[in-house]
Amino acid sequence: MSLHVGRTLTGAGDPTAASERAERTAAALAAADVEEPGKHRLHRAWLALKTGRPVDAEALAAPLAVEGDDRWEAFIVVARSLLAQGRAEDAKAYMADHGLDPDYDLDYDPYADDED
């Protein structure tokens, strides 16, 4: 799976290359009729945000944003995607519905440690 390489490329300042690699992996999984792991899909959603594709990010993360699931980052991706699309009121309502704190949760970046 390209997740580790994608995180390395993102941390190295090349989220576009990481995104392209992750998309190729997702396409190969689909061609092989293999379900994409949720962790990889979430990684693609983050990369979509980092590469200025908030609509894609929302579409990738929304199915993963399910209460009781351990993919809590998906809720943050959806909220940030809505904000990036200029849908502030939708984002505010979404965050309230899912218990997100806009002063804390929206600052989360899974790649922040990689960017030192």
Short mmCIF file of C-alpha atoms in Angstrom, two decimals, residues 17-115:
data_model
loop_
_atom_site.label_atom_id
_atom_site.label_comp_id
_atom_site.label_asym_id
_atom_site.label_seq_id
_atom_site.Cartn_x
_atom_site.Cartn_y
_atom_site.Cartn_z
CA ALA A 17 3.12 13.59 -6.08
CA ALA A 18 1.74 11.87 -2.99
CA SER A 19 -1.80 12.47 -4.20
CA GLU A 20 -1.05 11.13 -7.66
CA ARG A 21 0.51 8.00 -6.17
CA ALA A 22 -2.45 7.47 -3.82
CA GLU A 23 -4.90 7.88 -6.71
CA ARG A 24 -2.99 5.30 -8.78
CA THR A 25 -3.13 2.88 -5.88
CA ALA A 26 -6.87 3.43 -5.45
CA ALA A 27 -7.42 2.86 -9.18
CA ALA A 28 -5.37 -0.35 -9.07
CA LEU A 29 -7.37 -1.62 -6.11
CA ALA A 30 -10.63 -0.83 -7.90
CA ALA A 31 -9.42 -2.56 -11.08
CA ALA A 32 -8.58 -5.64 -9.01
CA ASP A 33 -12.04 -5.45 -7.41
CA VAL A 34 -10.45 -4.94 -3.99
CA GLU A 35 -12.07 -2.57 -1.53
CA GLU A 36 -9.85 0.36 -0.67
CA PRO A 37 -8.92 0.37 3.03
CA GLY A 38 -10.53 3.23 4.93
CA LYS A 39 -7.14 4.44 6.13
CA HIS A 40 -5.97 4.85 2.53
CA ARG A 41 -9.20 6.59 1.51
CA LEU A 42 -8.79 9.01 4.42
CA HIS A 43 -5.19 9.64 3.36
CA ARG A 44 -6.45 10.51 -0.14
CA ALA A 45 -9.01 12.88 1.39
CA TRP A 46 -6.30 14.73 3.32
CA LEU A 47 -4.20 14.92 0.16
CA ALA A 48 -7.16 16.28 -1.78
CA LEU A 49 -7.41 19.09 0.79
CA LYS A 50 -3.68 19.76 0.60
CA THR A 51 -3.82 19.98 -3.20
CA GLY A 52 -6.79 22.35 -3.35
CA ARG A 53 -9.53 19.83 -4.15
CA PRO A 54 -12.01 20.29 -1.29
CA VAL A 55 -14.97 18.80 -3.19
CA ASP A 56 -12.99 15.60 -3.74
CA ALA A 57 -11.86 15.63 -0.11
CA GLU A 58 -15.44 15.88 1.11
CA ALA A 59 -16.58 13.08 -1.20
CA LEU A 60 -13.78 10.80 0.00
CA ALA A 61 -14.15 11.54 3.72
CA ALA A 62 -17.92 11.81 4.15
CA PRO A 63 -18.60 8.03 3.89
CA LEU A 64 -15.94 7.46 6.57
CA ALA A 65 -17.39 10.05 8.96
CA VAL A 66 -19.62 7.69 10.87
CA GLU A 67 -20.30 7.96 14.59
CA GLY A 68 -18.64 5.17 16.53
CA ASP A 69 -16.00 4.61 13.87
CA ASP A 70 -12.36 5.08 14.79
CA ARG A 71 -11.72 7.33 11.81
CA TRP A 72 -12.41 10.56 13.72
CA GLU A 73 -10.17 12.47 11.30
CA ALA A 74 -12.84 12.04 8.62
CA PHE A 75 -15.09 14.49 10.47
CA ILE A 76 -12.31 17.09 10.44
CA VAL A 77 -11.68 16.56 6.72
CA VAL A 78 -15.36 17.08 5.93
CA ALA A 79 -15.54 20.25 8.05
CA ARG A 80 -12.37 21.69 6.54
CA SER A 81 -13.59 20.75 3.06
CA LEU A 82 -16.83 22.63 3.61
CA LEU A 83 -14.90 25.69 4.78
CA ALA A 84 -12.56 25.50 1.80
CA GLN A 85 -15.59 25.46 -0.50
CA GLY A 86 -16.85 28.69 1.10
CA ARG A 87 -19.68 26.88 2.86
CA ALA A 88 -19.06 28.35 6.31
CA GLU A 89 -22.62 27.94 7.57
CA ASP A 90 -22.69 24.28 6.49
CA ALA A 91 -19.32 23.76 8.17
CA LYS A 92 -20.51 25.42 11.37
CA ALA A 93 -23.63 23.24 11.50
CA TYR A 94 -21.62 20.11 10.66
CA MET A 95 -19.11 20.82 13.41
CA ALA A 96 -21.88 21.43 15.94
CA ASP A 97 -23.66 18.22 14.92
CA HIS A 98 -20.49 16.19 15.37
CA GLY A 99 -19.03 17.84 18.46
CA LEU A 100 -16.07 19.46 16.74
CA ASP A 101 -14.44 22.49 18.31
CA PRO A 102 -13.59 24.98 15.54
CA ASP A 103 -10.91 26.59 17.73
CA TYR A 104 -9.12 23.29 18.28
CA ASP A 105 -10.08 20.49 15.90
CA LEU A 106 -9.65 22.43 12.67
CA ASP A 107 -5.96 22.98 13.44
CA TYR A 108 -5.28 19.24 13.31
CA ASP A 109 -2.96 18.18 10.50
CA PRO A 110 -1.78 14.56 10.35
CA TYR A 111 1.30 15.67 8.43
CA ALA A 112 2.40 18.45 10.78
CA ASP A 113 5.04 16.30 12.47
CA ASP A 114 6.42 15.37 9.05
CA GLU A 115 6.99 19.00 8.09
#
